[in-house]
PDB file of C-alpha atoms in Angstrom:
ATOM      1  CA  UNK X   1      11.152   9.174   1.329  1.00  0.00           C
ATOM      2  CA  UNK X   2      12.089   5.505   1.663  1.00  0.00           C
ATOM      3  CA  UNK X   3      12.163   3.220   4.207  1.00  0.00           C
ATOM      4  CA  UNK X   4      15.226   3.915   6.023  1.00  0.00           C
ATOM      5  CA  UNK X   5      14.403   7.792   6.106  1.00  0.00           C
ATOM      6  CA  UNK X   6      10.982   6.849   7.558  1.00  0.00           C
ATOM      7  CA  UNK X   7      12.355   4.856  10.551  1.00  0.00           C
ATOM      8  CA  UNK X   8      14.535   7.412  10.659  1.00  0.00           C
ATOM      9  CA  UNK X   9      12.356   9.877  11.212  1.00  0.00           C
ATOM     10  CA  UNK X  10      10.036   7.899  13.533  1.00  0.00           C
ATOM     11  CA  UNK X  11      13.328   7.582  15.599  1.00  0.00           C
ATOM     12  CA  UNK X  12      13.376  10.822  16.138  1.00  0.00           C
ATOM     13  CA  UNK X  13      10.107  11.775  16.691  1.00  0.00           C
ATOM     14  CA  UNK X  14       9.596   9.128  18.910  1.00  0.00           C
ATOM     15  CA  UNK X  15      12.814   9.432  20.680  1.00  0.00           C
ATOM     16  CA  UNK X  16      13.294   5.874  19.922  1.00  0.00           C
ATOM     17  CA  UNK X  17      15.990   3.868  18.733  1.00  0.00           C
ATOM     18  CA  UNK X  18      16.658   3.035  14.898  1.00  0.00           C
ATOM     19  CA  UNK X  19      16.185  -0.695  15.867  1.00  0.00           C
ATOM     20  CA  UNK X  20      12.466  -0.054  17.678  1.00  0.00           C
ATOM     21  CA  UNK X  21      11.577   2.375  14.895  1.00  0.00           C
ATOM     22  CA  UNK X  22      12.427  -0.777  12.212  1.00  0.00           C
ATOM     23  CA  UNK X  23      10.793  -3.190  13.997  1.00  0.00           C
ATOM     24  CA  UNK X  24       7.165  -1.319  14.940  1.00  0.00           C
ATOM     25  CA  UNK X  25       7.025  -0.239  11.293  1.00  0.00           C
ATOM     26  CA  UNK X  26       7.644  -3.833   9.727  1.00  0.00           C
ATOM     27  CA  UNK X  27       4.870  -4.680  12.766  1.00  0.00           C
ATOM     28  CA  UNK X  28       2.637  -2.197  10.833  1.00  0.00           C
ATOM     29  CA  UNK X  29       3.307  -3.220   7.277  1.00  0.00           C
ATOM     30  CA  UNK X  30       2.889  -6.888   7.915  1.00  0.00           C
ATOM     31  CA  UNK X  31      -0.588  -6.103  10.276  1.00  0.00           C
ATOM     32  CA  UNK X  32      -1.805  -4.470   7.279  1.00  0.00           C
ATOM     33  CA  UNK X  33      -0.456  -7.336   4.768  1.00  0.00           C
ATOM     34  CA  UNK X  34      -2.237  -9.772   6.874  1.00  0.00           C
ATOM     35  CA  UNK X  35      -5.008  -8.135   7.292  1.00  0.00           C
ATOM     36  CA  UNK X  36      -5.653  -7.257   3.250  1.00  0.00           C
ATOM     37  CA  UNK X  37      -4.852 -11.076   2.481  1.00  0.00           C
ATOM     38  CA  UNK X  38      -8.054 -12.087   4.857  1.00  0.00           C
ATOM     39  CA  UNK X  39     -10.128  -9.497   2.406  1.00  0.00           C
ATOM     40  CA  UNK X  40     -10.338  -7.182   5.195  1.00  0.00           C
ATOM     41  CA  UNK X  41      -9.783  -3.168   5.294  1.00  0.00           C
ATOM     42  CA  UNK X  42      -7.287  -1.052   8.011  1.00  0.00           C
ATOM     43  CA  UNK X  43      -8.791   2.138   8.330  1.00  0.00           C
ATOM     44  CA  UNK X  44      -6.489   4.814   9.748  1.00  0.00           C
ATOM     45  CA  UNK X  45      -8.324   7.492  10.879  1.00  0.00           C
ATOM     46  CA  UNK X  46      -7.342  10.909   9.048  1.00  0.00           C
ATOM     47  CA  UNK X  47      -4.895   8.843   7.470  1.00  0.00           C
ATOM     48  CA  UNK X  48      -6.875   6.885   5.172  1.00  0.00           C
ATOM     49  CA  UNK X  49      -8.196   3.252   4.494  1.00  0.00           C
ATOM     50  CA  UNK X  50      -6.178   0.249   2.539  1.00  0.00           C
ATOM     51  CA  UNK X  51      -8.678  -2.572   1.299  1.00  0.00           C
ATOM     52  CA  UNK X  52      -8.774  -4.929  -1.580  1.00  0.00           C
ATOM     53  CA  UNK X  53     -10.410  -4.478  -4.771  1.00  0.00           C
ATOM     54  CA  UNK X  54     -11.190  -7.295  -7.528  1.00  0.00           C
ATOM     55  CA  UNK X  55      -9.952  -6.622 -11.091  1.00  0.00           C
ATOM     56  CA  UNK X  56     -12.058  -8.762 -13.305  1.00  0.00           C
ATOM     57  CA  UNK X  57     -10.447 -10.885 -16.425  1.00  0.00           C
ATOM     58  CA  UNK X  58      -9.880  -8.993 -19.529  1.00  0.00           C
ATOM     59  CA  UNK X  59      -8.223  -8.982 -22.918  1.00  0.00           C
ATOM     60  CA  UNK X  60      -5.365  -6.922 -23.820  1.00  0.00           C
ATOM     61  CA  UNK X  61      -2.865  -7.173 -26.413  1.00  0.00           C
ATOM     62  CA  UNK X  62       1.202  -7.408 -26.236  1.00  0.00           C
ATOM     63  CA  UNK X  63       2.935  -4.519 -27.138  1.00  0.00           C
ATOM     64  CA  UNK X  64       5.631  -6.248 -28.772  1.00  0.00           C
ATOM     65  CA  UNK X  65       3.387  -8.932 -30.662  1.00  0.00           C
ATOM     66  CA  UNK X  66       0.221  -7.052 -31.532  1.00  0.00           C
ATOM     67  CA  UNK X  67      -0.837 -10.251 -30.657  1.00  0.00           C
ATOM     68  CA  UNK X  68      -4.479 -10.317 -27.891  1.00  0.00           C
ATOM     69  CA  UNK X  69      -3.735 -11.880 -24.628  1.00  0.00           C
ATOM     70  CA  UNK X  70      -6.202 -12.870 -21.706  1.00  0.00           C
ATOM     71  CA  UNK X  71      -5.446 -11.196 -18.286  1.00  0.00           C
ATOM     72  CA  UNK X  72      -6.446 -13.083 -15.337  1.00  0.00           C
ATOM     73  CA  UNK X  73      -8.706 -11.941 -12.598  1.00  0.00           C
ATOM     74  CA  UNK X  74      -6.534 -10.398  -9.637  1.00  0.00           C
ATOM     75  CA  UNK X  75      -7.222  -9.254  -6.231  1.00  0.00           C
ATOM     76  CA  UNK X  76      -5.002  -5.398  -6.082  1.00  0.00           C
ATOM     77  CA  UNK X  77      -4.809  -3.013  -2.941  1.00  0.00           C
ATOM     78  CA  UNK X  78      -5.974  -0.142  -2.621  1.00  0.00           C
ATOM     79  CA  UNK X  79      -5.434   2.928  -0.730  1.00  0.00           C
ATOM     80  CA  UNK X  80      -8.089   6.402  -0.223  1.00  0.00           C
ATOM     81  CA  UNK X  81      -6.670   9.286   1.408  1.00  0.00           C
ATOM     82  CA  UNK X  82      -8.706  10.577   4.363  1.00  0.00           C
ATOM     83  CA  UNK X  83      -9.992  14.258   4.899  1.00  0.00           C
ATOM     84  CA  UNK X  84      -7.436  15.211   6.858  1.00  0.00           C
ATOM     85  CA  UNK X  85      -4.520  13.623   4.780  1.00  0.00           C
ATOM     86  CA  UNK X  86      -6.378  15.480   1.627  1.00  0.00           C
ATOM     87  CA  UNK X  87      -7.125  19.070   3.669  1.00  0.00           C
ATOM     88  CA  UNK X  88      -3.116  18.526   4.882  1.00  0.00           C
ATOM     89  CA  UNK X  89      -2.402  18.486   1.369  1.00  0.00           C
ATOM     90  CA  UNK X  90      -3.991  21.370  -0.015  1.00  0.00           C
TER      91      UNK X  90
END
């Protein structure tokens, strides 16, 4: 699913318009943005939780090359399923 079939389907079940359904989901996906750039976590109940994680330095080597390269530090987002997103799953 991508992002016009998802506001298309909130449309629906919402009984909204495609407009609304566009502009509540960007309003979600830039709370969360914001939220992850302050180092904070959204937690969605039975849904799940995004936060950020550190990734420390390390070495690594280019593929092409052979040749070792440093890679920098870097803060990455991360997402765990909740129980009810898992038990919906399986």
């Amino acid at each position: 699913m991508n992002k016009a079939e998802l506001i298309e389907h909130i449309a629906t079940n919402a009984d909204i318009s495609k407009a609304a359904a566009a502009r509540a989901l960007d309003s979600i996906i830039g709370a969360v943005r914001t939220t992850l750039k302050k180092g904070g976590s959204v937690s969605l109940i039975g849904f799940g939780t995004f936060a950020v994680s550190k990734r420390a330095a390390r070495k690594g080597r280019n593929p092409r090359t052979g040749m070792p390269i440093k890679i920098k530090a870097a803060k990455v987002p991360k997402f765990r399923p909740g129980k009810a997103l898992k038990d919906a799953l399986n």
